[in-house]
GROMACS .gro file of C-alpha atoms in nm:
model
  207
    1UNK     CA    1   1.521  -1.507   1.653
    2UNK     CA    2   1.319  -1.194   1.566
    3UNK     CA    3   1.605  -1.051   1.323
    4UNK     CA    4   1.613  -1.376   1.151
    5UNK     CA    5   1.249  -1.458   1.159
    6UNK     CA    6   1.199  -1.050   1.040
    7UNK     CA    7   1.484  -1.130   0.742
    8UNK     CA    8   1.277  -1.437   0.611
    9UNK     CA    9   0.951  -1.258   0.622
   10UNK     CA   10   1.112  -0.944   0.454
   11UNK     CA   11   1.229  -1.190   0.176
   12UNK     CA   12   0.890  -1.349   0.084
   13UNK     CA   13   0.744  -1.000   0.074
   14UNK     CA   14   1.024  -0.931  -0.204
   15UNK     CA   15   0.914  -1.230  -0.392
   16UNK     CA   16   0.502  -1.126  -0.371
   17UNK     CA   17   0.563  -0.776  -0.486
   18UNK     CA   18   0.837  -0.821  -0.733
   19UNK     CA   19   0.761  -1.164  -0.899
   20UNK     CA   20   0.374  -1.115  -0.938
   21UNK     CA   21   0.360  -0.755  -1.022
   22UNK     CA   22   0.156  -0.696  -1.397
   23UNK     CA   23   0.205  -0.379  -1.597
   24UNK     CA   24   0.022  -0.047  -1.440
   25UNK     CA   25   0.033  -0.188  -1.067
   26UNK     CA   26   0.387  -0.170  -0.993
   27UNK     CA   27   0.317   0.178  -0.789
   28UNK     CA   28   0.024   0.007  -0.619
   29UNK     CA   29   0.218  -0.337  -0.536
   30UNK     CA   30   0.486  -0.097  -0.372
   31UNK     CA   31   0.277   0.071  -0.118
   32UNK     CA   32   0.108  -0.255  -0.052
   33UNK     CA   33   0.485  -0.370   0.018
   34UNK     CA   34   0.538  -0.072   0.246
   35UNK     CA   35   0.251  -0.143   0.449
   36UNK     CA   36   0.305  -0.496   0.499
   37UNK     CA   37   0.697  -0.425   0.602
   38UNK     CA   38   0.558  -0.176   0.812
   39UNK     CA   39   0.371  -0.411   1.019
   40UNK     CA   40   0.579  -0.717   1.039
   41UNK     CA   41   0.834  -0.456   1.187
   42UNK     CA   42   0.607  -0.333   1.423
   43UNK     CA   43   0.563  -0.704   1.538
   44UNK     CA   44   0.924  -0.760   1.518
   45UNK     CA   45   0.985  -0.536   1.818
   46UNK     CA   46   1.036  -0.606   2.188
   47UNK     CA   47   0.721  -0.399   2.321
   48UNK     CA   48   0.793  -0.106   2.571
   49UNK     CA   49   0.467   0.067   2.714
   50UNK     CA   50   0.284   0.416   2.662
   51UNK     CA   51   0.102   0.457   2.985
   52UNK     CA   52  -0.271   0.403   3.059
   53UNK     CA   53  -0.385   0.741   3.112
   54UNK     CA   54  -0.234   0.941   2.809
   55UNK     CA   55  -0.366   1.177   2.575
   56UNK     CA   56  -0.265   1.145   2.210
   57UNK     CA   57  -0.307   1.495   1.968
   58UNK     CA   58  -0.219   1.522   1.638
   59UNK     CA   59  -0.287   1.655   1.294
   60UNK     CA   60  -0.208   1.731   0.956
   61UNK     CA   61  -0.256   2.068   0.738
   62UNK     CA   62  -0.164   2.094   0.399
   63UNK     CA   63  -0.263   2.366   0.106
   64UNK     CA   64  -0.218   2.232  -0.263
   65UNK     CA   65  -0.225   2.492  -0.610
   66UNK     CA   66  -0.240   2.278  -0.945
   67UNK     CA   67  -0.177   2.539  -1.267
   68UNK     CA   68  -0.289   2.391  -1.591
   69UNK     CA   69  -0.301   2.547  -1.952
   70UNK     CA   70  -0.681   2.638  -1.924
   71UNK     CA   71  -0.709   2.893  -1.643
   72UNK     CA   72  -1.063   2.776  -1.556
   73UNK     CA   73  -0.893   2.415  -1.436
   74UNK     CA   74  -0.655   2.536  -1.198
   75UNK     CA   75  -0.782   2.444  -0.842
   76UNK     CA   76  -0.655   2.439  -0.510
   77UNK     CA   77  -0.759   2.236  -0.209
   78UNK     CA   78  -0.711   2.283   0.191
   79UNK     CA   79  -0.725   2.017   0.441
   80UNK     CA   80  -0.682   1.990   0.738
   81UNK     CA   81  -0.672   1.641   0.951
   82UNK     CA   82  -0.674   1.632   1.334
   83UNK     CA   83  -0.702   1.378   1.566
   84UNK     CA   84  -0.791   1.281   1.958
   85UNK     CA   85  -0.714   0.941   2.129
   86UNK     CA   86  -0.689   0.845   2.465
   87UNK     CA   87  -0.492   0.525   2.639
   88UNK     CA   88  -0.691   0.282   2.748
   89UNK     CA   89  -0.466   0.031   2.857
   90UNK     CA   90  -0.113   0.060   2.787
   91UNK     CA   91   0.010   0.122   2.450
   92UNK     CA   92  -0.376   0.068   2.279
   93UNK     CA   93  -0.556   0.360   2.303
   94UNK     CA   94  -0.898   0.469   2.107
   95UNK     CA   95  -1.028   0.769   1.989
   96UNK     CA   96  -1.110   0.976   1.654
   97UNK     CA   97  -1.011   1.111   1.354
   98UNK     CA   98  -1.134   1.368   1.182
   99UNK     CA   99  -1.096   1.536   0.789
  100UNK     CA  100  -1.207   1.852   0.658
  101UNK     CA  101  -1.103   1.905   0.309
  102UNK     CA  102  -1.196   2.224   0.075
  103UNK     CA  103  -1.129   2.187  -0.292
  104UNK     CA  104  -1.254   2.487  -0.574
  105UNK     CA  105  -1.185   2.569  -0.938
  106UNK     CA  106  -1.128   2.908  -1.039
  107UNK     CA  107  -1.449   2.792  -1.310
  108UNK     CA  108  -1.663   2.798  -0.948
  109UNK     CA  109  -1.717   2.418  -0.922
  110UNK     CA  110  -1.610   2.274  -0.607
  111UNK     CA  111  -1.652   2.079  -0.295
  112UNK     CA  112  -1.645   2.023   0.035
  113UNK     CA  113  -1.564   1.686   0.240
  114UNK     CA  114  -1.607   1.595   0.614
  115UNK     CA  115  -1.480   1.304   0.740
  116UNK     CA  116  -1.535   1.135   1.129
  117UNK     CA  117  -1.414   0.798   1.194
  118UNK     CA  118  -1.360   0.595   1.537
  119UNK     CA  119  -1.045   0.419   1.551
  120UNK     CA  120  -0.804   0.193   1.713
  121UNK     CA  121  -0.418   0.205   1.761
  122UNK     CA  122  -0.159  -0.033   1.881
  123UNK     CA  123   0.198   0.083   1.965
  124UNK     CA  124   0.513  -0.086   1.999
  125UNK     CA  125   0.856   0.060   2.118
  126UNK     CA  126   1.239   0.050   1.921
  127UNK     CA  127   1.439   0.312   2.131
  128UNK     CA  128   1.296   0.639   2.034
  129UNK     CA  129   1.102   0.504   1.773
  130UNK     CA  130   0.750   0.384   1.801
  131UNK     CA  131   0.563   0.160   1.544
  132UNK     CA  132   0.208   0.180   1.502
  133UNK     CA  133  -0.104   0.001   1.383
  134UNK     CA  134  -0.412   0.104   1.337
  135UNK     CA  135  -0.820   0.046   1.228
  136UNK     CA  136  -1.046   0.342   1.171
  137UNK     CA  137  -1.420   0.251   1.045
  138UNK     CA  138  -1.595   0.604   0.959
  139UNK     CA  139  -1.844   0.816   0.712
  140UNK     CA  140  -1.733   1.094   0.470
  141UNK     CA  141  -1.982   1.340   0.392
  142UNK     CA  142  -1.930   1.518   0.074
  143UNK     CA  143  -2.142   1.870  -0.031
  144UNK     CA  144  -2.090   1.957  -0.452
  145UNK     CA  145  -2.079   2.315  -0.517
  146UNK     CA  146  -2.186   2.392  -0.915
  147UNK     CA  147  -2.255   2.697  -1.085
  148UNK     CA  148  -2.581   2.786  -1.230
  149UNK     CA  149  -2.659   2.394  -1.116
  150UNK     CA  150  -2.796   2.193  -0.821
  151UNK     CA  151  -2.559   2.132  -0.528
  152UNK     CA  152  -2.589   1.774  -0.408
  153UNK     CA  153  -2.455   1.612  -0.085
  154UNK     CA  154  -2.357   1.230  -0.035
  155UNK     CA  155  -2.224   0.996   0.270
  156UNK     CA  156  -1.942   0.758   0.196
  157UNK     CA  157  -1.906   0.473   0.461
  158UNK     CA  158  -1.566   0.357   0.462
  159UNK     CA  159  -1.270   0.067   0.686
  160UNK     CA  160  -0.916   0.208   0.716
  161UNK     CA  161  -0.628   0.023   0.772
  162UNK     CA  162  -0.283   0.148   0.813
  163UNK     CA  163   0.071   0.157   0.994
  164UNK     CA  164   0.359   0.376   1.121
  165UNK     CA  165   0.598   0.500   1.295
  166UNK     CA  166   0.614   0.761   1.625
  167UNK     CA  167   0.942   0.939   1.588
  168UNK     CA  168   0.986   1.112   1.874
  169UNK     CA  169   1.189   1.460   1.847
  170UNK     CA  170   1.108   1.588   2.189
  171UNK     CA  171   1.003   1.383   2.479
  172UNK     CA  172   0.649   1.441   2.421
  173UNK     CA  173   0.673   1.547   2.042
  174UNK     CA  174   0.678   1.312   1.735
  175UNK     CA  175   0.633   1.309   1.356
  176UNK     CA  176   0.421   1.012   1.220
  177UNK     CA  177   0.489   0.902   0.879
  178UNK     CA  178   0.229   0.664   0.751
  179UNK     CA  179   0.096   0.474   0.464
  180UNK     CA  180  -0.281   0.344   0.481
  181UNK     CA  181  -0.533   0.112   0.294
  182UNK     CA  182  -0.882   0.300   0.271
  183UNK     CA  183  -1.196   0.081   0.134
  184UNK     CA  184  -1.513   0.238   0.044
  185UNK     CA  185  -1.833   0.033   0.103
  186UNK     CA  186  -2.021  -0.112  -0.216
  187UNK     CA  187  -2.309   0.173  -0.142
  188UNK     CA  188  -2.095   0.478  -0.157
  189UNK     CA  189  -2.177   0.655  -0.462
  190UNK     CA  190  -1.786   0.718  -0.548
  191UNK     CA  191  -1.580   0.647  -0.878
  192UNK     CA  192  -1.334   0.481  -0.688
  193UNK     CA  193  -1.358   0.196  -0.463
  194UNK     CA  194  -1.030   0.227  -0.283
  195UNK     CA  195  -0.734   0.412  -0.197
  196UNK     CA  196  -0.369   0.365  -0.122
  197UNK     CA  197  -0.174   0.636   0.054
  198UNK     CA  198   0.089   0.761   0.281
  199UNK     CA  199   0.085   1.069   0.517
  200UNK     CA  200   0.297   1.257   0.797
  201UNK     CA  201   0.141   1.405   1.119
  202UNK     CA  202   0.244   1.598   1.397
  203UNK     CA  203   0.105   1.428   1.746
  204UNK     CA  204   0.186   1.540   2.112
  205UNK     CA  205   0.193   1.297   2.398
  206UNK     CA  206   0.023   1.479   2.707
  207UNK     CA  207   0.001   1.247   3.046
   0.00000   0.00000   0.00000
């Protein structure tokens, strides 16, 4: 019943992104896809547990260079991403994420961005596979570094929603691809109002 029910579901998603998808958004409509797959999978799954009691650790770090024709554009940015949960009850655990990003010109402008955000994850269990849910509701806080100018410093509220997969290469040891929805809150002073991603951590299971 859950193959069959998971085929039919997998179908009508088809028909949303493919059949209503407008010029521009086909990218967008995609990802959207992903993350809805993502999740019905997750619910397709018999459930096997991750003990009450464990620790969840896990990060990402990534450097970035972009080169263009003007020398004074090319910038590079450095993040780095971790994050500490604990298991509640057995396969939900809480905890918090955290995101430090660094981004300068070679012109001097720049910035630097702190995230915190308290969050929620539900796990599920396919063999050595482990989908994941999750809801993080948190603050940027973003400092402007100009030359020969004011620096100025904001707070961006923002809801995250996202889902995954655990794949576990060691007993303890997985890599956690992911693709998120991220919503900023109508007072955050940001040119954007959402964002649509994906991602890969590292995380370590300690019990």
């Amino acid at each position: 019943m859950a193959s069959a029910s998971l085929r039919i579901n997998i179908f009508n998603l088809i028909k949303i992104v493919y059949f209503n998808k407008s010029k521009g958004e086909f990218m967008k409509k995609l990802i959207k896809f992903m993350l809805l797959f993502c999740i019905i999978v997750s619910l397709s799954f018999a459930q096997s547990q991750i003990n009450k009691g464990t620790y969840k650790i896990g990060g990402e770090l990534s450097y970035k260079s972009y080169h263009f024709g003007d020398k004074e554009d090319n910038y590079y940015n450095f993040s780095l991403t971790p994050q500490f949960y604990y298991f509640l009850l057995k396969n939900l655990s809480i905890g918090i994420s955290t995101d430090y990003l660094y981004s300068k010109k070679e012109s001097g402008y720049g910035y630097e961005r702190i995230g915190l955000a308290p969050g929620i994850i539900y796990n599920f269990n396919y063999k050595s596979v482990y989908p994941f849910i999750f809801v993080e509701v948190g603050r940027e806080s973003i400092w402007t570094i100009r030359v020969n100018a004011n620096n100025n410093y904001r707070k961006l509220p923002y809801s995250k929603v996202g889902c995954g997969l655990d794949i576990f290469l060691l007993k303890s040891v997985s890599i956690e691809p992911y693709v998120y929805y991220k919503d900023y809150a109508s007072s955050a002073q940001t040119p954007y109002k959402n964002i649509i991603g994906t991602g890969i951590r590292i995380a370590t299971f300690l019990h």
